[in-house]
Amino acid sequence: LTESIQKPKQKMDMLTRALKNSNYNDDTLLQECGVRIGSEFPQVEGRVLPTPNLKVGNGEDLLPRDGSWNFNNKVKGIDMVPPLGVFEEGHRFKDAPGSVRVEKMFEDMKPKFRDQDWGKPQFLLCILSKWKNSDVYVLGKKKTLCEDGILNQYFYFFELNVLLKINAKVIISLDSITAFTGILLAIEQSRGIPAVRTVPSIIIGMDVSHGSPGQSDVQSISAVVSSREWPLISKYRACVRTQSPKVEMIDNLYNRASDTDDEGIMRELLKDFESCSGRKPDHIIIFRDGVSESQCNQVLNIELDQMMQACKFKDENWDPKFTVIIA
């Protein structure tokens, strides 16, 4: 971690020392290959991209500074459906261990839901008065999602930016783990990207995360996001699936269940794009992250092939252009 957070000046000094002390140009193998290492760093022209304009839900413009923004003092109150119940932790248990506090809160909640015949809540919002070193966060997340299967959000009361995450979660579907994001932000106050604006295009991002080293039995998680409202590109739909452990290629992009039904990820994303944009895309731009150079052909032969099959299954006469960018 110490190495990864070094500032550019520190990294440049380290490389300068390495060039000076390693004497690469005295290496006979490099000399025979005609390779020579320069002693000076190449000069390249840098540029700072203009800050995008953001628009919060009430129509007010918001200009980010230093690459970030905050909703404090921007929105006074929010529109929300009345909750089924509001529960406050009693003073008696505030100094108890986190496990005791979490169990006690759930004990207090369950009778009310049972008496009102509400069943299990679909979403639980927990506002914490203390954030740092709070074991309630970890234990509460485990209890609500892993044990009880309740979608949840825990956050410190001062962190209003977390409302963006809540906004996506309240309309998430636990069946397919699909969410819509970007609803509070309406980026796109400029003319847009020419290559996307002139041709109906969908932008897709894909990545796979794996368990920690040594956890060979933990399922990998594949995530795919896609733009929704052409010619805009700031609102995305997200789809998350599990797959076999340590498998990098996404195996759920196309999943033909019958002659008329495809249960793959691409079908969901394309259906959503067509619903929001009023037409199918002519250009599919794919950003694939997390693969090595040796896996590039697998992306083309496995993942791209699945996506092309999904398009043909949706419409035999549909022949969109594909662009694959491997990061």
mmCIF file of C-alpha atoms in Angstrom:
data_model
loop_
_atom_site.group_PDB
_atom_site.id
_atom_site.type_symbol
_atom_site.label_atom_id
_atom_site.label_comp_id
_atom_site.label_asym_id
_atom_site.label_seq_id
_atom_site.Cartn_x
_atom_site.Cartn_y
_atom_site.Cartn_z
ATOM 1 C CA LEU A 1 0.000 0.000 0.000
ATOM 2 C CA THR A 2 2.840 2.386 0.816
ATOM 3 C CA GLU A 3 4.306 1.876 -2.656
ATOM 4 C CA SER A 4 1.004 2.240 -4.494
ATOM 5 C CA ILE A 5 0.100 5.624 -2.971
ATOM 6 C CA GLN A 6 3.389 7.349 -3.740
ATOM 7 C CA LYS A 7 3.163 10.753 -5.386
ATOM 8 C CA PRO A 8 4.490 11.205 -8.955
ATOM 9 C CA LYS A 9 7.613 13.044 -7.722
ATOM 10 C CA GLN A 10 8.509 10.137 -5.436
ATOM 11 C CA LYS A 11 8.051 7.613 -8.242
ATOM 12 C CA MET A 12 10.163 9.710 -10.610
ATOM 13 C CA ASP A 13 12.984 9.945 -8.049
ATOM 14 C CA MET A 14 12.850 6.178 -7.535
ATOM 15 C CA LEU A 15 13.077 5.508 -11.286
ATOM 16 C CA THR A 16 15.931 8.000 -11.646
ATOM 17 C CA ARG A 17 17.914 6.187 -8.959
ATOM 18 C CA ALA A 18 17.157 2.838 -10.585
ATOM 19 C CA LEU A 19 18.455 4.044 -13.974
ATOM 20 C CA LYS A 20 21.570 5.474 -12.390
ATOM 21 C CA ASN A 21 22.435 2.446 -10.265
ATOM 22 C CA SER A 22 21.492 -0.388 -12.639
ATOM 23 C CA ASN A 23 23.873 0.454 -15.528
ATOM 24 C CA TYR A 24 21.535 -1.074 -18.090
ATOM 25 C CA ASN A 25 23.623 0.199 -21.012
ATOM 26 C CA ASP A 26 26.602 -1.884 -19.839
ATOM 27 C CA ASP A 27 24.583 -5.087 -20.144
ATOM 28 C CA THR A 28 26.085 -7.159 -22.989
ATOM 29 C CA LEU A 29 22.777 -8.825 -23.848
ATOM 30 C CA LEU A 30 21.050 -5.465 -24.352
ATOM 31 C CA GLN A 31 24.012 -4.246 -26.403
ATOM 32 C CA GLU A 32 23.858 -7.298 -28.684
ATOM 33 C CA CYS A 33 20.128 -6.703 -29.190
ATOM 34 C CA GLY A 34 20.742 -3.067 -30.049
ATOM 35 C CA VAL A 35 18.753 -1.814 -27.057
ATOM 36 C CA ARG A 36 19.844 1.354 -25.280
ATOM 37 C CA ILE A 37 18.143 2.914 -22.255
ATOM 38 C CA GLY A 38 17.988 6.718 -22.293
ATOM 39 C CA SER A 39 19.158 8.640 -19.246
ATOM 40 C CA GLU A 40 16.423 11.282 -19.463
ATOM 41 C CA PHE A 41 12.670 10.916 -19.181
ATOM 42 C CA PRO A 42 10.725 11.647 -22.385
ATOM 43 C CA GLN A 43 8.672 14.830 -22.380
ATOM 44 C CA VAL A 44 4.995 14.525 -23.256
ATOM 45 C CA GLU A 45 2.336 17.192 -23.420
ATOM 46 C CA GLY A 46 -0.320 16.848 -20.754
ATOM 47 C CA ARG A 47 -3.846 18.162 -20.660
ATOM 48 C CA VAL A 48 -6.629 18.604 -18.137
ATOM 49 C CA LEU A 49 -10.062 17.557 -19.329
ATOM 50 C CA PRO A 50 -12.882 20.025 -18.633
ATOM 51 C CA THR A 51 -14.986 19.258 -15.582
ATOM 52 C CA PRO A 52 -18.371 17.789 -16.576
ATOM 53 C CA ASN A 53 -21.488 19.629 -15.486
ATOM 54 C CA LEU A 54 -23.741 17.662 -13.152
ATOM 55 C CA LYS A 55 -27.392 18.203 -12.410
ATOM 56 C CA VAL A 56 -28.968 17.089 -9.152
ATOM 57 C CA GLY A 57 -32.511 15.785 -8.917
ATOM 58 C CA ASN A 58 -34.138 19.165 -8.321
ATOM 59 C CA GLY A 59 -32.660 20.572 -11.540
ATOM 60 C CA GLU A 60 -29.895 22.559 -9.851
ATOM 61 C CA ASP A 61 -26.479 22.590 -11.535
ATOM 62 C CA LEU A 62 -23.551 21.192 -9.579
ATOM 63 C CA LEU A 63 -19.930 21.788 -10.609
ATOM 64 C CA PRO A 64 -17.430 19.270 -9.152
ATOM 65 C CA ARG A 65 -14.158 20.484 -7.680
ATOM 66 C CA ASP A 66 -10.960 18.437 -7.469
ATOM 67 C CA GLY A 67 -12.726 15.465 -9.034
ATOM 68 C CA SER A 68 -15.461 15.107 -6.418
ATOM 69 C CA TRP A 69 -18.767 16.579 -5.318
ATOM 70 C CA ASN A 70 -20.904 16.615 -2.204
ATOM 71 C CA PHE A 71 -24.669 16.932 -1.774
ATOM 72 C CA ASN A 72 -24.409 18.744 1.547
ATOM 73 C CA ASN A 73 -26.452 21.976 1.402
ATOM 74 C CA LYS A 74 -27.630 21.074 -2.112
ATOM 75 C CA VAL A 75 -30.811 19.226 -1.286
ATOM 76 C CA LYS A 76 -33.069 19.896 1.685
ATOM 77 C CA GLY A 77 -34.978 16.728 2.348
ATOM 78 C CA ILE A 78 -35.873 13.952 -0.085
ATOM 79 C CA ASP A 79 -39.087 12.502 -1.475
ATOM 80 C CA MET A 80 -39.543 8.959 -0.244
ATOM 81 C CA VAL A 81 -42.238 6.381 0.304
ATOM 82 C CA PRO A 82 -43.295 6.280 3.982
ATOM 83 C CA PRO A 83 -41.327 3.471 5.654
ATOM 84 C CA LEU A 84 -43.089 0.503 7.189
ATOM 85 C CA GLY A 85 -41.464 1.321 10.494
ATOM 86 C CA VAL A 86 -38.826 3.493 12.156
ATOM 87 C CA PHE A 87 -36.844 1.983 15.009
ATOM 88 C CA GLU A 88 -34.374 3.760 17.268
ATOM 89 C CA GLU A 89 -31.807 2.023 19.413
ATOM 90 C CA GLY A 90 -32.388 2.545 23.110
ATOM 91 C CA HIS A 91 -29.719 4.193 25.260
ATOM 92 C CA ARG A 92 -29.450 1.022 27.290
ATOM 93 C CA PHE A 93 -27.600 -0.911 24.599
ATOM 94 C CA LYS A 94 -25.476 1.798 22.958
ATOM 95 C CA ASP A 95 -22.357 0.773 24.882
ATOM 96 C CA ALA A 96 -22.913 -2.972 24.411
ATOM 97 C CA PRO A 97 -20.849 -5.073 21.954
ATOM 98 C CA GLY A 98 -21.871 -4.798 18.316
ATOM 99 C CA SER A 99 -23.266 -8.335 18.171
ATOM 100 C CA VAL A 100 -25.596 -7.614 21.101
ATOM 101 C CA ARG A 101 -26.765 -4.303 19.602
ATOM 102 C CA VAL A 102 -27.553 -5.869 16.220
ATOM 103 C CA GLU A 103 -29.461 -8.818 17.684
ATOM 104 C CA LYS A 104 -31.434 -6.531 20.022
ATOM 105 C CA MET A 105 -32.510 -4.242 17.174
ATOM 106 C CA PHE A 106 -33.753 -7.195 15.137
ATOM 107 C CA GLU A 107 -35.592 -8.577 18.150
ATOM 108 C CA ASP A 108 -37.368 -5.230 18.528
ATOM 109 C CA MET A 109 -38.252 -5.035 14.823
ATOM 110 C CA LYS A 110 -39.565 -8.525 14.128
ATOM 111 C CA PRO A 111 -42.669 -8.434 16.391
ATOM 112 C CA LYS A 112 -43.972 -5.268 14.716
ATOM 113 C CA PHE A 113 -43.561 -6.696 11.227
ATOM 114 C CA ARG A 114 -45.237 -9.917 12.344
ATOM 115 C CA ASP A 115 -48.145 -8.137 14.085
ATOM 116 C CA GLN A 116 -48.808 -5.894 11.072
ATOM 117 C CA ASP A 117 -48.608 -8.865 8.672
ATOM 118 C CA TRP A 118 -45.936 -7.048 6.617
ATOM 119 C CA GLY A 119 -43.652 -10.016 6.224
ATOM 120 C CA LYS A 120 -39.946 -9.502 5.634
ATOM 121 C CA PRO A 121 -38.992 -5.916 4.634
ATOM 122 C CA GLN A 122 -37.530 -5.433 1.151
ATOM 123 C CA PHE A 123 -35.066 -2.735 2.170
ATOM 124 C CA LEU A 124 -33.477 -1.744 5.471
ATOM 125 C CA LEU A 125 -31.777 1.619 6.012
ATOM 126 C CA CYS A 126 -29.561 1.970 9.078
ATOM 127 C CA ILE A 127 -28.179 5.394 10.040
ATOM 128 C CA LEU A 128 -25.148 5.158 12.322
ATOM 129 C CA SER A 129 -24.241 7.873 14.818
ATOM 130 C CA LYS A 130 -20.647 6.625 14.910
ATOM 131 C CA TRP A 131 -18.755 5.336 11.893
ATOM 132 C CA LYS A 132 -15.079 4.815 12.669
ATOM 133 C CA ASN A 133 -14.287 1.532 14.406
ATOM 134 C CA SER A 134 -17.983 0.628 14.471
ATOM 135 C CA ASP A 135 -18.429 -3.145 14.511
ATOM 136 C CA VAL A 136 -22.174 -2.648 14.036
ATOM 137 C CA TYR A 137 -21.567 -1.987 10.334
ATOM 138 C CA VAL A 138 -19.934 -5.347 9.554
ATOM 139 C CA LEU A 139 -22.167 -7.402 11.840
ATOM 140 C CA GLY A 140 -25.308 -5.615 10.694
ATOM 141 C CA LYS A 141 -24.512 -6.095 6.995
ATOM 142 C CA LYS A 142 -23.897 -9.793 7.577
ATOM 143 C CA LYS A 143 -27.104 -10.191 9.536
ATOM 144 C CA THR A 144 -29.398 -8.336 7.138
ATOM 145 C CA LEU A 145 -28.083 -9.547 3.787
ATOM 146 C CA CYS A 146 -26.361 -12.904 4.373
ATOM 147 C CA GLU A 147 -28.637 -14.342 7.067
ATOM 148 C CA ASP A 148 -31.994 -12.672 6.400
ATOM 149 C CA GLY A 149 -31.657 -11.777 2.694
ATOM 150 C CA ILE A 150 -32.724 -8.137 3.162
ATOM 151 C CA LEU A 151 -31.287 -5.490 0.857
ATOM 152 C CA ASN A 152 -29.730 -2.823 3.062
ATOM 153 C CA GLN A 153 -27.634 0.308 3.354
ATOM 154 C CA TYR A 154 -25.661 1.345 6.432
ATOM 155 C CA PHE A 155 -24.127 4.809 6.521
ATOM 156 C CA TYR A 156 -22.902 7.573 8.803
ATOM 157 C CA PHE A 157 -25.516 10.338 9.029
ATOM 158 C CA PHE A 158 -23.145 12.994 7.637
ATOM 159 C CA GLU A 159 -22.336 11.159 4.382
ATOM 160 C CA LEU A 160 -25.086 12.365 2.060
ATOM 161 C CA ASN A 161 -23.274 11.098 -1.034
ATOM 162 C CA VAL A 162 -24.296 7.588 0.020
ATOM 163 C CA LEU A 163 -27.829 8.550 -1.051
ATOM 164 C CA LEU A 164 -26.668 7.799 -4.595
ATOM 165 C CA LYS A 165 -26.086 4.170 -3.605
ATOM 166 C CA ILE A 166 -29.432 4.034 -1.835
ATOM 167 C CA ASN A 167 -31.159 5.410 -4.908
ATOM 168 C CA ALA A 168 -29.872 2.476 -6.947
ATOM 169 C CA LYS A 169 -30.588 -0.133 -4.289
ATOM 170 C CA VAL A 170 -34.227 0.730 -3.653
ATOM 171 C CA ILE A 171 -35.131 -0.426 -7.175
ATOM 172 C CA ILE A 172 -32.836 -3.421 -7.285
ATOM 173 C CA SER A 173 -34.175 -6.879 -8.051
ATOM 174 C CA LEU A 174 -32.713 -9.613 -5.878
ATOM 175 C CA ASP A 175 -33.862 -12.272 -8.348
ATOM 176 C CA SER A 176 -31.514 -11.207 -11.137
ATOM 177 C CA ILE A 177 -29.434 -8.742 -9.110
ATOM 178 C CA THR A 178 -30.103 -5.967 -11.601
ATOM 179 C CA ALA A 179 -30.030 -2.276 -10.720
ATOM 180 C CA PHE A 180 -30.429 1.050 -12.459
ATOM 181 C CA THR A 181 -27.810 3.670 -11.642
ATOM 182 C CA GLY A 182 -27.297 7.320 -12.405
ATOM 183 C CA ILE A 183 -30.875 8.391 -11.684
ATOM 184 C CA LEU A 184 -29.956 11.297 -9.409
ATOM 185 C CA LEU A 185 -27.358 12.629 -11.797
ATOM 186 C CA ALA A 186 -28.094 13.955 -15.262
ATOM 187 C CA ILE A 187 -24.614 14.341 -16.696
ATOM 188 C CA GLU A 188 -24.640 15.221 -20.416
ATOM 189 C CA GLN A 189 -24.972 18.979 -20.491
ATOM 190 C CA SER A 190 -22.468 19.151 -23.355
ATOM 191 C CA ARG A 191 -22.809 18.091 -26.994
ATOM 192 C CA GLY A 192 -21.848 14.525 -26.146
ATOM 193 C CA ILE A 193 -19.341 12.170 -27.755
ATOM 194 C CA PRO A 194 -19.463 12.430 -31.582
ATOM 195 C CA ALA A 195 -18.811 8.729 -32.235
ATOM 196 C CA VAL A 196 -21.716 7.825 -29.965
ATOM 197 C CA ARG A 197 -24.026 10.735 -30.739
ATOM 198 C CA THR A 198 -24.127 10.181 -34.496
ATOM 199 C CA VAL A 199 -24.702 6.402 -34.406
ATOM 200 C CA PRO A 200 -27.154 4.678 -32.016
ATOM 201 C CA SER A 201 -24.677 3.076 -29.613
ATOM 202 C CA ILE A 202 -24.697 1.134 -26.368
ATOM 203 C CA ILE A 203 -21.615 1.206 -24.120
ATOM 204 C CA ILE A 204 -20.983 -1.958 -22.109
ATOM 205 C CA GLY A 205 -18.467 -2.464 -19.301
ATOM 206 C CA MET A 206 -17.520 -5.922 -17.992
ATOM 207 C CA ASP A 207 -15.374 -7.261 -15.165
ATOM 208 C CA VAL A 208 -15.066 -10.343 -12.968
ATOM 209 C CA SER A 209 -13.964 -10.443 -9.329
ATOM 210 C CA HIS A 210 -12.665 -13.538 -7.567
ATOM 211 C CA GLY A 211 -12.249 -14.734 -4.007
ATOM 212 C CA SER A 212 -9.058 -14.116 -2.081
ATOM 213 C CA PRO A 213 -6.000 -16.260 -2.863
ATOM 214 C CA GLY A 214 -6.485 -19.690 -1.345
ATOM 215 C CA GLN A 215 -10.297 -19.502 -1.474
ATOM 216 C CA SER A 216 -10.712 -21.913 -4.370
ATOM 217 C CA ASP A 217 -14.319 -22.766 -3.457
ATOM 218 C CA VAL A 218 -15.654 -19.180 -3.467
ATOM 219 C CA GLN A 219 -17.743 -18.343 -6.523
ATOM 220 C CA SER A 220 -16.537 -15.574 -8.814
ATOM 221 C CA ILE A 221 -18.763 -12.538 -9.424
ATOM 222 C CA SER A 222 -19.301 -11.216 -12.947
ATOM 223 C CA ALA A 223 -20.637 -7.680 -13.392
ATOM 224 C CA VAL A 224 -21.826 -6.047 -16.614
ATOM 225 C CA VAL A 225 -23.102 -2.468 -16.979
ATOM 226 C CA SER A 226 -24.664 -0.857 -20.049
ATOM 227 C CA SER A 227 -25.764 2.625 -21.066
ATOM 228 C CA ARG A 228 -29.515 3.109 -21.303
ATOM 229 C CA GLU A 229 -30.646 6.327 -22.968
ATOM 230 C CA TRP A 230 -28.905 6.985 -26.281
ATOM 231 C CA PRO A 231 -27.428 9.475 -27.132
ATOM 232 C CA LEU A 232 -26.763 10.027 -23.400
ATOM 233 C CA ILE A 233 -24.202 7.808 -21.686
ATOM 234 C CA SER A 234 -24.406 8.785 -18.005
ATOM 235 C CA LYS A 235 -27.164 6.397 -16.937
ATOM 236 C CA TYR A 236 -26.373 2.709 -16.691
ATOM 237 C CA ARG A 237 -28.075 -0.557 -15.925
ATOM 238 C CA ALA A 238 -26.041 -3.056 -13.913
ATOM 239 C CA CYS A 239 -26.328 -6.832 -13.930
ATOM 240 C CA VAL A 240 -24.429 -9.118 -11.541
ATOM 241 C CA ARG A 241 -24.221 -12.925 -11.658
ATOM 242 C CA THR A 242 -22.213 -15.631 -9.919
ATOM 243 C CA GLN A 243 -20.140 -18.173 -11.817
ATOM 244 C CA SER A 244 -17.591 -20.939 -11.235
ATOM 245 C CA PRO A 245 -14.658 -20.069 -8.937
ATOM 246 C CA LYS A 246 -11.566 -18.486 -10.541
ATOM 247 C CA VAL A 247 -13.155 -18.404 -14.025
ATOM 248 C CA GLU A 248 -12.285 -15.084 -15.700
ATOM 249 C CA MET A 249 -14.423 -15.382 -18.837
ATOM 250 C CA ILE A 250 -18.071 -14.436 -18.270
ATOM 251 C CA ASP A 251 -20.171 -17.494 -19.101
ATOM 252 C CA ASN A 252 -23.637 -15.979 -18.716
ATOM 253 C CA LEU A 253 -23.787 -13.422 -21.507
ATOM 254 C CA TYR A 254 -25.919 -15.754 -23.638
ATOM 255 C CA ASN A 255 -27.973 -18.527 -22.069
ATOM 256 C CA ARG A 256 -30.525 -20.112 -24.378
ATOM 257 C CA ALA A 257 -33.198 -21.666 -22.184
ATOM 258 C CA SER A 258 -35.556 -22.654 -25.017
ATOM 259 C CA ASP A 259 -36.281 -21.910 -28.657
ATOM 260 C CA THR A 260 -37.902 -18.623 -27.639
ATOM 261 C CA ASP A 261 -36.174 -17.667 -24.387
ATOM 262 C CA ASP A 262 -32.670 -16.364 -23.653
ATOM 263 C CA GLU A 263 -31.843 -15.926 -19.951
ATOM 264 C CA GLY A 264 -28.419 -14.367 -20.506
ATOM 265 C CA ILE A 265 -27.122 -10.998 -19.342
ATOM 266 C CA MET A 266 -27.034 -9.465 -22.823
ATOM 267 C CA ARG A 267 -30.744 -10.058 -23.369
ATOM 268 C CA GLU A 268 -31.560 -8.035 -20.238
ATOM 269 C CA LEU A 269 -29.269 -5.168 -21.204
ATOM 270 C CA LEU A 270 -30.405 -5.009 -24.834
ATOM 271 C CA LYS A 271 -34.056 -5.158 -23.826
ATOM 272 C CA ASP A 272 -33.521 -2.282 -21.396
ATOM 273 C CA PHE A 273 -31.679 -0.190 -24.009
ATOM 274 C CA GLU A 274 -34.434 -0.719 -26.570
ATOM 275 C CA SER A 275 -37.088 0.183 -24.000
ATOM 276 C CA CYS A 276 -35.312 3.415 -22.995
ATOM 277 C CA SER A 277 -34.017 4.489 -26.419
ATOM 278 C CA GLY A 278 -36.867 3.271 -28.608
ATOM 279 C CA ARG A 279 -34.629 1.195 -30.888
ATOM 280 C CA LYS A 280 -31.844 -1.376 -30.969
ATOM 281 C CA PRO A 281 -28.233 -0.116 -31.081
ATOM 282 C CA ASP A 282 -26.275 -0.131 -34.343
ATOM 283 C CA HIS A 283 -22.955 -0.036 -32.492
ATOM 284 C CA ILE A 284 -22.002 -2.017 -29.382
ATOM 285 C CA ILE A 285 -18.898 -0.673 -27.611
ATOM 286 C CA ILE A 286 -17.430 -3.074 -25.050
ATOM 287 C CA PHE A 287 -14.915 -2.165 -22.339
ATOM 288 C CA ARG A 288 -13.446 -5.351 -20.843
ATOM 289 C CA ASP A 289 -11.392 -4.933 -17.686
ATOM 290 C CA GLY A 290 -9.323 -7.364 -15.666
ATOM 291 C CA VAL A 291 -7.877 -9.622 -18.381
ATOM 292 C CA SER A 292 -4.244 -10.185 -19.265
ATOM 293 C CA GLU A 293 -2.739 -9.909 -22.731
ATOM 294 C CA SER A 294 -2.747 -13.695 -23.055
ATOM 295 C CA GLN A 295 -6.527 -13.746 -22.488
ATOM 296 C CA CYS A 296 -7.421 -11.286 -25.257
ATOM 297 C CA ASN A 297 -8.237 -14.066 -27.720
ATOM 298 C CA GLN A 298 -10.488 -15.709 -25.127
ATOM 299 C CA VAL A 299 -12.464 -12.478 -24.812
ATOM 300 C CA LEU A 300 -13.003 -12.468 -28.578
ATOM 301 C CA ASN A 301 -13.659 -16.203 -28.932
ATOM 302 C CA ILE A 302 -15.812 -16.722 -25.842
ATOM 303 C CA GLU A 303 -17.370 -13.487 -24.595
ATOM 304 C CA LEU A 304 -17.751 -11.658 -27.895
ATOM 305 C CA ASP A 305 -19.127 -14.814 -29.506
ATOM 306 C CA GLN A 306 -21.779 -15.074 -26.766
ATOM 307 C CA MET A 307 -22.771 -11.444 -27.286
ATOM 308 C CA MET A 308 -23.095 -11.941 -31.032
ATOM 309 C CA GLN A 309 -25.237 -15.035 -30.456
ATOM 310 C CA ALA A 310 -27.472 -13.054 -28.081
ATOM 311 C CA CYS A 311 -27.987 -10.393 -30.755
ATOM 312 C CA LYS A 312 -28.828 -12.970 -33.429
ATOM 313 C CA PHE A 313 -31.194 -14.772 -31.066
ATOM 314 C CA LYS A 314 -33.010 -11.485 -30.435
ATOM 315 C CA ASP A 315 -33.271 -10.639 -34.142
ATOM 316 C CA GLU A 316 -31.855 -12.829 -36.921
ATOM 317 C CA ASN A 317 -31.672 -9.842 -39.286
ATOM 318 C CA TRP A 318 -29.947 -7.556 -36.791
ATOM 319 C CA ASP A 319 -26.226 -7.121 -37.474
ATOM 320 C CA PRO A 320 -24.706 -4.456 -35.175
ATOM 321 C CA LYS A 321 -21.063 -3.373 -35.281
ATOM 322 C CA PHE A 322 -18.907 -4.439 -32.318
ATOM 323 C CA THR A 323 -15.922 -2.574 -30.860
ATOM 324 C CA VAL A 324 -13.989 -4.340 -28.085
ATOM 325 C CA ILE A 325 -11.597 -2.335 -25.901
ATOM 326 C CA ILE A 326 -9.523 -4.373 -23.449
ATOM 327 C CA ALA A 327 -8.220 -2.326 -20.526
#
